[in-house]
mmCIF file of C-alpha atoms in Angstrom:
data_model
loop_
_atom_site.group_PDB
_atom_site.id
_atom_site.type_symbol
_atom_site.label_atom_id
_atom_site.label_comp_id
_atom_site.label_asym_id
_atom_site.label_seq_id
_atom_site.Cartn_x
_atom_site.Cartn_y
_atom_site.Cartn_z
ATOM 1 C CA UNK A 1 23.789 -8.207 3.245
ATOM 2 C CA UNK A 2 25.727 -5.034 4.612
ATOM 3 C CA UNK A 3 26.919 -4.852 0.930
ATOM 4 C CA UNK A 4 23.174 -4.416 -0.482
ATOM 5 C CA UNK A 5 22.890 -1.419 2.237
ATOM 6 C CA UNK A 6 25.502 0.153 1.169
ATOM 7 C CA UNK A 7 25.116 -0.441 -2.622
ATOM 8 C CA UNK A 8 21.174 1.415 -1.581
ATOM 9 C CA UNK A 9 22.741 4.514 0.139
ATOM 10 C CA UNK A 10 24.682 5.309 -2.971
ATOM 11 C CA UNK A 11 21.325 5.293 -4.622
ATOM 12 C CA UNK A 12 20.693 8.137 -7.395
ATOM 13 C CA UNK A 13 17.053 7.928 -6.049
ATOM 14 C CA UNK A 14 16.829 9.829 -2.652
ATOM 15 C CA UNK A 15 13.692 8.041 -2.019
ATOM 16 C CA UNK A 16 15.443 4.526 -1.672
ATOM 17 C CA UNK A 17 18.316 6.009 0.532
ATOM 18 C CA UNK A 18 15.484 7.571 2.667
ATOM 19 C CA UNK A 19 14.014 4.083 2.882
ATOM 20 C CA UNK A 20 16.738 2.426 3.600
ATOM 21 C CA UNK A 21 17.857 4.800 6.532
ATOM 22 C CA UNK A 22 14.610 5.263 8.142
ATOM 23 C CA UNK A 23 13.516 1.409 7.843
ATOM 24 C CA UNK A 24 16.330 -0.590 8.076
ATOM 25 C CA UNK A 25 18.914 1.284 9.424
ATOM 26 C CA UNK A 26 16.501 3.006 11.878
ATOM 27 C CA UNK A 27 17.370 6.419 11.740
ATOM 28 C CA UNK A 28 14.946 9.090 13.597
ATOM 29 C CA UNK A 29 12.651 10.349 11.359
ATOM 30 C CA UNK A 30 13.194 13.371 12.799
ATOM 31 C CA UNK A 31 17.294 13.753 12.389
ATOM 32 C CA UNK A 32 18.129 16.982 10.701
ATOM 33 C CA UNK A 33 20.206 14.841 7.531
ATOM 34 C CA UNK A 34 16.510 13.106 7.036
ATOM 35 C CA UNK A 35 14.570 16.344 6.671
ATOM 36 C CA UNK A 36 17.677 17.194 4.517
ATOM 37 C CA UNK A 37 16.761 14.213 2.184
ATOM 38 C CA UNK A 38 13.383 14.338 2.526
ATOM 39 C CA UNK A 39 13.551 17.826 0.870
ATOM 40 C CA UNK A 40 15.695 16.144 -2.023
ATOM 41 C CA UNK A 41 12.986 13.671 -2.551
ATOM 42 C CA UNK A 42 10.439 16.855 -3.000
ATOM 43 C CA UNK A 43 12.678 18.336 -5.760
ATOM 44 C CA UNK A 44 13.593 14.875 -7.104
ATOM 45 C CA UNK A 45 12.947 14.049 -11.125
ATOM 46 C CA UNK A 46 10.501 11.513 -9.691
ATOM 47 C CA UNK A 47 8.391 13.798 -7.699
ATOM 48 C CA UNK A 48 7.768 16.343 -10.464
ATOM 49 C CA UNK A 49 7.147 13.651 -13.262
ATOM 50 C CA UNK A 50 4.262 12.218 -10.573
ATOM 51 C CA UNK A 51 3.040 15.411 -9.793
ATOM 52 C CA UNK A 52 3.122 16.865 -13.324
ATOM 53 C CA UNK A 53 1.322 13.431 -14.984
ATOM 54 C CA UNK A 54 -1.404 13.721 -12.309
ATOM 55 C CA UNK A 55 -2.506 16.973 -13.493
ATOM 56 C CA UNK A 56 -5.795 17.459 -15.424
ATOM 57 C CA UNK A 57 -6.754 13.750 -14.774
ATOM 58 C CA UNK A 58 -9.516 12.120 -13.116
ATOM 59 C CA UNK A 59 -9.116 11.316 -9.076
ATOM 60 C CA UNK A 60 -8.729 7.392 -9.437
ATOM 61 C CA UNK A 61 -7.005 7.403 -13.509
ATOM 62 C CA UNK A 62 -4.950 4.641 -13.157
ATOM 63 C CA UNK A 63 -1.703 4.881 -11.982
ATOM 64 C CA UNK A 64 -1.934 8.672 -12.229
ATOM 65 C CA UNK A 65 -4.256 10.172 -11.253
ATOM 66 C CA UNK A 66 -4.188 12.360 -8.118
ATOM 67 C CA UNK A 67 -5.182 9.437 -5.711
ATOM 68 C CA UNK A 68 -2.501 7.471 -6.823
ATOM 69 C CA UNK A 69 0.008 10.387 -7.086
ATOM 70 C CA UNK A 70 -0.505 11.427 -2.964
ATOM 71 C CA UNK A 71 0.173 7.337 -3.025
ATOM 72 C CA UNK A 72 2.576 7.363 -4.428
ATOM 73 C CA UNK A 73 4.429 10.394 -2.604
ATOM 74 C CA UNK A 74 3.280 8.553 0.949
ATOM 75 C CA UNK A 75 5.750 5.635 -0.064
ATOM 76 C CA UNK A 76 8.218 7.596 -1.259
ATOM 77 C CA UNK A 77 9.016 10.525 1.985
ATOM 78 C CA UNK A 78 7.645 12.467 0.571
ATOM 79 C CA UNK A 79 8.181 15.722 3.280
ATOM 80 C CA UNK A 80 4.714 15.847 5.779
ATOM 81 C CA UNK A 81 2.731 19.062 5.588
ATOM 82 C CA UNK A 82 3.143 20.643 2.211
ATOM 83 C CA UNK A 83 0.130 23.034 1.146
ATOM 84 C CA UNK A 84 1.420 22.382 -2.290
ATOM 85 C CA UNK A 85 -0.175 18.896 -1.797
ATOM 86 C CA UNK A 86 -3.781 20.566 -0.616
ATOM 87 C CA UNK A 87 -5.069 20.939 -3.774
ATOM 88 C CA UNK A 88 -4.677 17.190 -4.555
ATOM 89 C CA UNK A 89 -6.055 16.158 -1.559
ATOM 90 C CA UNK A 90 -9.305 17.646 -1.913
ATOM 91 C CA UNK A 91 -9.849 16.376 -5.497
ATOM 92 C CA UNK A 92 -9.414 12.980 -3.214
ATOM 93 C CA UNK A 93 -11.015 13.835 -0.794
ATOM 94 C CA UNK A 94 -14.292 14.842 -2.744
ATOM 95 C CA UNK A 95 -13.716 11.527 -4.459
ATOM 96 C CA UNK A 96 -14.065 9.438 -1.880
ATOM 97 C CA UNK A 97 -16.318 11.550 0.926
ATOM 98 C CA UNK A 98 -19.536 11.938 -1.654
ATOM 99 C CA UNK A 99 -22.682 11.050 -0.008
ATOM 100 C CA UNK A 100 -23.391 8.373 -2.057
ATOM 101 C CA UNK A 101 -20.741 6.131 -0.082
ATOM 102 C CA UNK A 102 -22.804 6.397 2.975
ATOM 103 C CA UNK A 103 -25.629 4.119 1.337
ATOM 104 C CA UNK A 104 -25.842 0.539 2.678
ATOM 105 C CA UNK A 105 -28.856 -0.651 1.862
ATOM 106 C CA UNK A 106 -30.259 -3.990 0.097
ATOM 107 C CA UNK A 107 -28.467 -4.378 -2.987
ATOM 108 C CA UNK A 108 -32.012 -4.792 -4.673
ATOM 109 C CA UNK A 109 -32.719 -0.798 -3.873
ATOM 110 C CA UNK A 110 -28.996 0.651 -5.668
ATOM 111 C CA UNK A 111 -30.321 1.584 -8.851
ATOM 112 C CA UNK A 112 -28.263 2.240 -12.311
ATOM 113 C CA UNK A 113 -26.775 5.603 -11.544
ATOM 114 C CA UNK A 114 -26.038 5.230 -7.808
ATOM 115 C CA UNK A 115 -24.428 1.879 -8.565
ATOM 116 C CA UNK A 116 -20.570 3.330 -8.671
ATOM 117 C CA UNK A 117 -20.788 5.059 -5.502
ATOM 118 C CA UNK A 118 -23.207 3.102 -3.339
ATOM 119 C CA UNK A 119 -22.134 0.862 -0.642
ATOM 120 C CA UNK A 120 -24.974 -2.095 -0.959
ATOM 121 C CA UNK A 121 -25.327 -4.564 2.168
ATOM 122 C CA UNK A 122 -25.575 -8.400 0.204
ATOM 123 C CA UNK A 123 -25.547 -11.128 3.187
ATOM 124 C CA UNK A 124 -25.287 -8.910 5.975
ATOM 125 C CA UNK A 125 -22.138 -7.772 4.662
ATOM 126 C CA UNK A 126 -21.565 -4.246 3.150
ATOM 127 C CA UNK A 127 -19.987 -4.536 -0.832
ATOM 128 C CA UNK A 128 -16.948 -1.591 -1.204
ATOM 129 C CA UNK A 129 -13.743 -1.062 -3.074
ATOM 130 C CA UNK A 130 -12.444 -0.313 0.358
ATOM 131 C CA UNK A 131 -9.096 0.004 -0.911
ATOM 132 C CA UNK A 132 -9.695 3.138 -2.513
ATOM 133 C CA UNK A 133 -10.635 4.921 1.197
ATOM 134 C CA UNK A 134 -7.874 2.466 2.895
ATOM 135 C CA UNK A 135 -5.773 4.431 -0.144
ATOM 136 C CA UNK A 136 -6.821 7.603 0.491
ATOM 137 C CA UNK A 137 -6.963 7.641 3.756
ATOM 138 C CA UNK A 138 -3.205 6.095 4.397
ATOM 139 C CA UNK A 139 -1.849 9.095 2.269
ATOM 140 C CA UNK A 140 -3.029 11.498 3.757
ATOM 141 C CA UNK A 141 -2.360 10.735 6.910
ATOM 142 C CA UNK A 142 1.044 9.676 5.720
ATOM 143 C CA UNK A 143 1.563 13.022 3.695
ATOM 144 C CA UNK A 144 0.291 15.170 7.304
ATOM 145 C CA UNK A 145 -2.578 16.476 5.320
ATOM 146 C CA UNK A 146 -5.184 15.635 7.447
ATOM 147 C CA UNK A 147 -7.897 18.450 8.121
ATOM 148 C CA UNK A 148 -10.064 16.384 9.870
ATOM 149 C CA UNK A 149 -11.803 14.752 7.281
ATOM 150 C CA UNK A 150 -9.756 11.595 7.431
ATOM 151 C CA UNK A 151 -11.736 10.749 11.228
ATOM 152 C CA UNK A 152 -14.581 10.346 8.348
ATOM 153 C CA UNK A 153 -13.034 7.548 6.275
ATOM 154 C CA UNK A 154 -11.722 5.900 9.439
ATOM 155 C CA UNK A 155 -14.988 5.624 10.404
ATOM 156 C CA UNK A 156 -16.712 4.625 7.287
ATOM 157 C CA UNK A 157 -13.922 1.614 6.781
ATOM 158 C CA UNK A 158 -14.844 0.339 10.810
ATOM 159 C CA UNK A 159 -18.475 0.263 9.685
ATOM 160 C CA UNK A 160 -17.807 -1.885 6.560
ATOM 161 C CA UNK A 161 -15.731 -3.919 8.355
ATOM 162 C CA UNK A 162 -16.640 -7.613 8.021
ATOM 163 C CA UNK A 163 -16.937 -10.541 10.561
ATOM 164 C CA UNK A 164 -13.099 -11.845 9.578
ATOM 165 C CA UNK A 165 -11.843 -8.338 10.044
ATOM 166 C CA UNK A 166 -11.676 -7.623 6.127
ATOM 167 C CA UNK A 167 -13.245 -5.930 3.248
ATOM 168 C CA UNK A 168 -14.683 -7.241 0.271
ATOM 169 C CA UNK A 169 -16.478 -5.772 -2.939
ATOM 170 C CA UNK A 170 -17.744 -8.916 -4.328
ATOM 171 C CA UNK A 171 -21.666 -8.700 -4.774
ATOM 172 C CA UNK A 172 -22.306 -12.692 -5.071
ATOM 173 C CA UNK A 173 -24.339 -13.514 -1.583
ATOM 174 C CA UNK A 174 -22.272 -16.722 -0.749
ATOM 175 C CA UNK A 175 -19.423 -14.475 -0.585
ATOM 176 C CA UNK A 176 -18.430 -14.723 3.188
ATOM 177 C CA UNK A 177 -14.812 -14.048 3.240
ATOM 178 C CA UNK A 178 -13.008 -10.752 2.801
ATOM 179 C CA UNK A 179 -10.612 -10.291 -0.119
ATOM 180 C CA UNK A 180 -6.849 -9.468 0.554
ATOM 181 C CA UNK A 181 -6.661 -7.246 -2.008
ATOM 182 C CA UNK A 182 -9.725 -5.350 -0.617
ATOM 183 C CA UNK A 183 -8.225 -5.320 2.930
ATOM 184 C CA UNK A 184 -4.421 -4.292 2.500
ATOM 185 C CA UNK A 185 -4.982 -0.961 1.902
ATOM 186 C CA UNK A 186 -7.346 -0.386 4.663
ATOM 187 C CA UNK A 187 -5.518 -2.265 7.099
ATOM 188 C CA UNK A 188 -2.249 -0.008 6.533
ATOM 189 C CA UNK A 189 -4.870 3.226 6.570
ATOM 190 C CA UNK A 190 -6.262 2.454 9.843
ATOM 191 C CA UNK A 191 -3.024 1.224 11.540
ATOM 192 C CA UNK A 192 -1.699 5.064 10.229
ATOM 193 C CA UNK A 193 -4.673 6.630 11.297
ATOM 194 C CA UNK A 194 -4.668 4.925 14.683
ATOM 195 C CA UNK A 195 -0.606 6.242 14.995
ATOM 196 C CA UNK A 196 -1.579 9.414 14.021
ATOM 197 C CA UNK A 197 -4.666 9.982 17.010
ATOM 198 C CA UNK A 198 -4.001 7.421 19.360
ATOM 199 C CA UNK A 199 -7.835 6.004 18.725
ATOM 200 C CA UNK A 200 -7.827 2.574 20.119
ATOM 201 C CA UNK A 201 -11.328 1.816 18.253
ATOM 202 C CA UNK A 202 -9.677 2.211 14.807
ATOM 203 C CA UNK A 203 -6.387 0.290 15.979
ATOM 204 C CA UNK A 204 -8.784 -2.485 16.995
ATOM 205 C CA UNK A 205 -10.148 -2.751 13.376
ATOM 206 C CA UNK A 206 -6.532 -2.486 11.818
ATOM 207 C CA UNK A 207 -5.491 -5.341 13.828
ATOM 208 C CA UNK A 208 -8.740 -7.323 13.509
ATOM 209 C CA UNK A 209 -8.042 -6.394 9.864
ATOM 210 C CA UNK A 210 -4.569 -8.390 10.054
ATOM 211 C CA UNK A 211 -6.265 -11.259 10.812
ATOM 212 C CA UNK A 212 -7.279 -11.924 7.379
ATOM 213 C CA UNK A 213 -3.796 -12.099 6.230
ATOM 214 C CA UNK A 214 -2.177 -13.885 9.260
ATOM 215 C CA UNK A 215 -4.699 -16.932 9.017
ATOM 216 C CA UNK A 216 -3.525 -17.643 5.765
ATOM 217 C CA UNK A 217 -0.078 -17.208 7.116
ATOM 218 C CA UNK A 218 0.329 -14.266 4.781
ATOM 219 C CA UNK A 219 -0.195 -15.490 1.215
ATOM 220 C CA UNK A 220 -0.899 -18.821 1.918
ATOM 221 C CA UNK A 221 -4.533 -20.796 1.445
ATOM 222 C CA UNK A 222 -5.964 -21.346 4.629
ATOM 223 C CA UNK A 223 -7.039 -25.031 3.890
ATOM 224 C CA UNK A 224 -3.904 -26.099 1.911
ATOM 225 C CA UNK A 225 -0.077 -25.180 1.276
ATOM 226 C CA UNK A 226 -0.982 -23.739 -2.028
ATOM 227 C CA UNK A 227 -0.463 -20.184 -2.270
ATOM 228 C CA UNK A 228 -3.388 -17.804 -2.604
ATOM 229 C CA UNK A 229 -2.149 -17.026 -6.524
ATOM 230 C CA UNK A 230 0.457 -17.199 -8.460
ATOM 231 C CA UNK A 231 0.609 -13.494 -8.581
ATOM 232 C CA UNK A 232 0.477 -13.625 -4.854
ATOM 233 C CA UNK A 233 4.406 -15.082 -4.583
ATOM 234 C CA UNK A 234 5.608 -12.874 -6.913
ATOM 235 C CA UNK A 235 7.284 -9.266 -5.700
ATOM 236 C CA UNK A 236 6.021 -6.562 -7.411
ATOM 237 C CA UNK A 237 6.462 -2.434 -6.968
ATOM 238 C CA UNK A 238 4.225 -0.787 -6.869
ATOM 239 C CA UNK A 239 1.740 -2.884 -5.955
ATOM 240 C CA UNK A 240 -1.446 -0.270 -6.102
ATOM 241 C CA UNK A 241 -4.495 -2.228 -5.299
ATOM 242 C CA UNK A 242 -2.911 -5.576 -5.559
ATOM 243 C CA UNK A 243 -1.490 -7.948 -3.188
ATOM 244 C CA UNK A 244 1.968 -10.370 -2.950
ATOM 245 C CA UNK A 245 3.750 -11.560 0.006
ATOM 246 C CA UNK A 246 5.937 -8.572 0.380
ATOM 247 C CA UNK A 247 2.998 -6.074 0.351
ATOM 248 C CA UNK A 248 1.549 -7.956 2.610
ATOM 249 C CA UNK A 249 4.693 -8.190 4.956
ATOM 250 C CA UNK A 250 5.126 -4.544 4.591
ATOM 251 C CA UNK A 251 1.478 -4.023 5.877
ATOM 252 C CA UNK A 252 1.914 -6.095 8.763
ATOM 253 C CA UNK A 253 5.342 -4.344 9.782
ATOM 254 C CA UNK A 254 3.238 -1.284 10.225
ATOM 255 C CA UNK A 255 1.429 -2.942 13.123
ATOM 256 C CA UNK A 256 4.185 -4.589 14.651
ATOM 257 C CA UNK A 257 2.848 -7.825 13.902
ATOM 258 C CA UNK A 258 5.525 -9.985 12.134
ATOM 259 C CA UNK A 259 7.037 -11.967 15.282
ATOM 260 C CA UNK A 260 3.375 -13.658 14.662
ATOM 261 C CA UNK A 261 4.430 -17.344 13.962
ATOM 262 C CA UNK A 262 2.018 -16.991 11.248
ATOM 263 C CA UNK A 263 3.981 -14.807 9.178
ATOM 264 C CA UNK A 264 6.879 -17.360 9.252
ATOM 265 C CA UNK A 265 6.646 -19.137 6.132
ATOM 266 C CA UNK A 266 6.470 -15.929 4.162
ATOM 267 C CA UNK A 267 9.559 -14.261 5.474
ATOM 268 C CA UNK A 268 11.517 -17.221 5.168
ATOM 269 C CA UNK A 269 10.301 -17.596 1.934
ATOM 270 C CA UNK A 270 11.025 -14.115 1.107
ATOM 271 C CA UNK A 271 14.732 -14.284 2.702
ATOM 272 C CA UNK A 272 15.021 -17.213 0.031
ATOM 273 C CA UNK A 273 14.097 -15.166 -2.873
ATOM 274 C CA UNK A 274 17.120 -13.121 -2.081
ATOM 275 C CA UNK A 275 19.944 -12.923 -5.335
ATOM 276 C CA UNK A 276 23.105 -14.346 -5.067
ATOM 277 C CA UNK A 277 24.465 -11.222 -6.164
ATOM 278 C CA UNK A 278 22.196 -9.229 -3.610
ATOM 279 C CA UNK A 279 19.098 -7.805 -3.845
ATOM 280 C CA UNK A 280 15.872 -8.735 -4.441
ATOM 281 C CA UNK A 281 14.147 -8.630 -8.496
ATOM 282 C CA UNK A 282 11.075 -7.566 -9.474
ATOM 283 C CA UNK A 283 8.867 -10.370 -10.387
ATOM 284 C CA UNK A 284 6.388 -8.942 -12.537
ATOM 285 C CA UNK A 285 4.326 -5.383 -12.485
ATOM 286 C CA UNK A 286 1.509 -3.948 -12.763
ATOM 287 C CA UNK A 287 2.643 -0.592 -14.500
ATOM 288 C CA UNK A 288 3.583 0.217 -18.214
ATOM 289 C CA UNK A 289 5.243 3.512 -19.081
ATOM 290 C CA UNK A 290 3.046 5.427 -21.474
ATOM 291 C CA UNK A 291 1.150 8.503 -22.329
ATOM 292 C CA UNK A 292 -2.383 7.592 -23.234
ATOM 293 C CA UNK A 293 -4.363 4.860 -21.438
ATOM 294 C CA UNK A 294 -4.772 2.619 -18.535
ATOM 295 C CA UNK A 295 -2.393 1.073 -16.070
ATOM 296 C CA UNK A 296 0.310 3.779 -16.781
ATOM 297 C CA UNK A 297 2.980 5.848 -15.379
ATOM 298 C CA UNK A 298 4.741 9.018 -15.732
ATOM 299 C CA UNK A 299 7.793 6.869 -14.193
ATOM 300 C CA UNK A 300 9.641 3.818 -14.204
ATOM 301 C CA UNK A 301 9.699 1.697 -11.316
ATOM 302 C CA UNK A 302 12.989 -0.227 -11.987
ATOM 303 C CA UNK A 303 13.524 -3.788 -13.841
ATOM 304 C CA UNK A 304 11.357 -6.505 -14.071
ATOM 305 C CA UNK A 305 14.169 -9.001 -14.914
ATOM 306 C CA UNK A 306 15.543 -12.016 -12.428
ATOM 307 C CA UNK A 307 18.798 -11.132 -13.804
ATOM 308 C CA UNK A 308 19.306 -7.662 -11.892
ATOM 309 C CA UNK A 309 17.790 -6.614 -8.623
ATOM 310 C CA UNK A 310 14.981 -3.674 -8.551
ATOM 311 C CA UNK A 311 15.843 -0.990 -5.577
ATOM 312 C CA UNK A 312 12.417 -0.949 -4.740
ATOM 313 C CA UNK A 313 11.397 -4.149 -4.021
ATOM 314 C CA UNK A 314 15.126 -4.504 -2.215
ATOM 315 C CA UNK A 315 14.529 -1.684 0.205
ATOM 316 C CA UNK A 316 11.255 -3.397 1.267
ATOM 317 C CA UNK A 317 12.495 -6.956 1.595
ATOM 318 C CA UNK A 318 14.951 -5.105 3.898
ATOM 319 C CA UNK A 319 12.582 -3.287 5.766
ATOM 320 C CA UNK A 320 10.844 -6.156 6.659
ATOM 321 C CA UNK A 321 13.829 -8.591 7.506
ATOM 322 C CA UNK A 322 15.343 -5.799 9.567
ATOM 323 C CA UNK A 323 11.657 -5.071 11.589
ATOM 324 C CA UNK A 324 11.301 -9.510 12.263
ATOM 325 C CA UNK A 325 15.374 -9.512 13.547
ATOM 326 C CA UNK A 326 16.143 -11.457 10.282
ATOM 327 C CA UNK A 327 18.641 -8.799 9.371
ATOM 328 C CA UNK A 328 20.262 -6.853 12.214
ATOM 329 C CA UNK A 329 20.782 -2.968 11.383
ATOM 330 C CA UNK A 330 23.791 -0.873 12.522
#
């Protein structure tokens, strides 16, 4: 294992050497080499092709557009604070803070053209993409942009909270559970937000939010030993909206949550996934390389391929085998 380490600090990608430092190794964030680095990861080929392909496109374009660009930057260390980044958060911002999303009413009042950006109550139970706030609100804080606005998707995530702690954006009535796709992003948003103020409210929700994913023992059915998908025991990067096992591990690092018994079977599983050569592969994605149309990026994201390991996903499985003592840093 100390040979995958060192094979990701002589990384060409600054990002992945700034992961594996700050994550597994447990450098301080604040050490004068990791400001060094973090400033290489603002000049780095990968920055300016994400920040270059998010230009003239619309907030939520998918995978380039400006939401997922500040995203994208939040994973990689990106440096906090830049007012180079303002810009791009207030086309998110504006995205995401309309008026419209305050509605949560009785599904059978959302007309036609309020129907994107109303919040309908079906059940008892209001109906959002909550990932997109959890998103937005994650990067920001992530990305030390916050001007105050983000206290306003903080608080619009508690108050669509549902019962299990979750979020969900399926309109059918017998709906009753939240969706772990829906609630990943908003967990990780709130458990930021909550780091970033000290608001115990909000790190109430973010850990009431974990709950959906630690009952079914991370990716796991609650009433059976069948996973939740097939996707969801695959290891993707990115992951965007979605959910697998790792994502999900990552997620619950944040909160300091994965000495949870719960969130056994899933990090053995994931130690088991590991290469023989070392490393961990990219299972699948959810990204294509391309110019024109949707589910694209201005980058690659490393091999999809069982017969090489993907630095991404690697420096993640590390993360999270170093935070649950499953892999002891130096």
């Amino acid at each position: 294992m100390d040979d995958i380490v060192s094979q990701l600090l002589r990384s060409e990608e600054p990002s992945v050497r700034w992961r594996v430092r700050t994550a597994v190794l447990r450098e301080r964030a604040d050490d004068g080499s990791i400001r060094a680095l973090q400033d290489d990861i603002r000049r780095s080929p990968r920055v300016e092709a994400i920040l270059n392909g998010c230009r003239g496109l619309a907030p939520y374009a998918k995978w380039r557009g400006p939401h997922w660009a500040l995203l994208a930057l939040s994973n990689l260390g990106y440096p906090s604070g830049d007012p180079a980044l303002l810009p791009l958060r207030d086309v998110v911002l504006g995205q995401w803070l309309r008026a419209g999303y305050l509605v949560d009413a009785d599904v059978s009042r959302i007309t036609r053209t309020s129907y994107e950006t109303a919040v309908p109550r079906v059940s008892g139970r209001s109906r959002v993409h909550a990932s997109q706030q959890g998103g937005a609100l994650l990067a920001i804080i992530r990305l030390g942009l916050d001007d105050g606005r983000a206290s306003m998707l903080a608080q619009r995530l508690c108050a669509w909270q549902w019962p299990d702690g979750g979020w969900n954006c399926d309109r059918d009535p017998d709906t009753a559970m939240s969706s772990v796709h829906e609630t990943l992003l908003p967990m990780r948003g709130l458990a930021a937000y909550a780091d970033a103020s000290g608001d115990a409210a909000t790190r109430s929700a973010a850990v009431a939010a974990a709950e959906v994913f630690l009952t079914r023992r991370v990716a796991w059915r609650r009433s059976s030993d069948k996973p939740l998908s097939a996707d969801a025991v695959k290891l993707h990067y990115p992951v965007y909206w979605h959910f697998d096992v790792l994502a999900g591990l990552v997620g619950l690092r944040e909160l300091d949550l994965l000495d949870d018994i719960r969130c056994e079977p899933a990090l053995t599983m994931l130690e088991s996934r590991r290469r023989t050569q070392g490393g961990w592969s990219a299972d699948a994605r959810y990204w294509r390389v391309a110019d024109a149309g949707s589910n694209i990026e201005s980058v690659s994201w490393g091999a999809v391929s069982t017969r090489q390991a993907n630095e991404w996903v690697t420096a993640d499985a590390l993360a999270v085998l170093a935070a649950a003592g499953r892999f002891p840093s130096t």
